[in-house]
Amino acid sequence: MQLEASSWTDIRDAAPTVALLPIGSTEQHGPHAPVGTDMIIAEELANEADRRNDFDSVVLPPVPVGIAPYHGHFPGTLSVSAETLRQYVSDILNSLSDSSVEIVMFVNGHGGNGETLRNLTRTVADDSTVDLDAFLWEWMNAVEDHVDHAGELETSVLLHICPDDVGKLTDGDAATWDDTVDGGVVNRFTEEFSKNGAVGDGTAASAEQGEQLFETATDALCSFLNRVI
């Protein structure tokens, strides 16, 4: 069930024990992909896992803006600080602490959020005042191949779930995400190594490949949920 589409009595009667919280980003994804890519994918994966699992779950409204200052010179990019994201998600957890929810799964679609969310799960695990558990899951780590920024794999997933939101496919101005040399950070902003903002070859993407990736990721999310429940 989706929280925002349900009445409070529906939620009371369903008494969900698992909440899936999609967390994304609003940032440039090259000339062909929407700035909401990370949120769109995370939300759709959460919804699909909710439909497929055998336990009582609810999908929370997505967090649409994440930590993305390195994309900030491209129009359309929004970003919040790590402290803001951490506090915002913490407040959501606190608001659920007196509910039927026992486990919150962060369904993260943006790599820049990962470290902050991972640290938050550790804090929650050690906090005796928060009466629930939180776990981090990221679809980018659930598929075998490396997922580039607006490259072949990410674009393929978009072609599967929201083809009308994808423009003319483009090749990225960088083959790999190249921001470190000799262990140090050289490029501080994306446009320093990719002028069009994309990394990898989006022209190789296909809806068929996207469907396979989406199925793989959904299966992994459902498996992980069963592992921690």
Short mmCIF file of C-alpha atoms in Angstrom, two decimals, residues 29-38 40-41 149-171 198 201-208 210:
data_model
loop_
_atom_site.label_atom_id
_atom_site.label_comp_id
_atom_site.label_asym_id
_atom_site.label_seq_id
_atom_site.Cartn_x
_atom_site.Cartn_y
_atom_site.Cartn_z
CA HIS A 29 21.26 13.17 -15.78
CA GLY A 30 22.70 14.27 -19.08
CA PRO A 31 20.69 15.69 -21.99
CA HIS A 32 18.33 12.71 -22.31
CA ALA A 33 17.25 11.63 -18.80
CA PRO A 34 14.97 13.48 -16.34
CA VAL A 35 16.46 15.24 -13.31
CA GLY A 36 14.21 13.05 -11.15
CA THR A 37 15.80 9.81 -12.39
CA ASP A 38 17.09 8.63 -9.02
CA ILE A 40 11.72 7.73 -10.13
CA ILE A 41 13.70 4.48 -10.08
CA HIS A 149 25.46 8.12 -14.38
CA ALA A 150 22.84 8.33 -17.17
CA GLY A 151 24.73 5.60 -18.97
CA GLU A 152 23.52 2.39 -20.57
CA LEU A 153 22.10 0.61 -17.51
CA GLU A 154 20.41 3.53 -15.76
CA THR A 155 18.92 4.74 -19.05
CA SER A 156 17.69 1.21 -19.82
CA VAL A 157 15.77 1.09 -16.54
CA LEU A 158 14.17 4.43 -17.39
CA LEU A 159 13.17 3.15 -20.83
CA HIS A 160 11.41 0.27 -19.07
CA ILE A 161 9.53 2.21 -16.38
CA CYS A 162 8.99 5.69 -17.90
CA PRO A 163 9.92 5.73 -21.61
CA ASP A 164 7.96 8.93 -22.29
CA ASP A 165 10.26 10.85 -19.91
CA VAL A 166 13.43 9.90 -21.81
CA GLY A 167 14.70 12.09 -24.64
CA LYS A 168 17.02 11.31 -27.53
CA LEU A 169 19.68 8.96 -26.20
CA THR A 170 23.14 10.44 -25.89
CA ASP A 171 26.66 9.19 -25.26
CA ALA A 198 26.45 11.89 -18.60
CA ASP A 201 27.02 5.29 -23.42
CA GLY A 202 23.30 5.95 -23.10
CA THR A 203 22.77 5.18 -26.79
CA ALA A 204 23.30 1.48 -26.02
CA ALA A 205 20.31 1.41 -23.66
CA SER A 206 17.15 -0.58 -24.34
CA ALA A 207 13.83 -1.18 -22.62
CA GLU A 208 14.44 -4.93 -22.81
CA GLY A 210 15.94 -2.25 -18.47
#
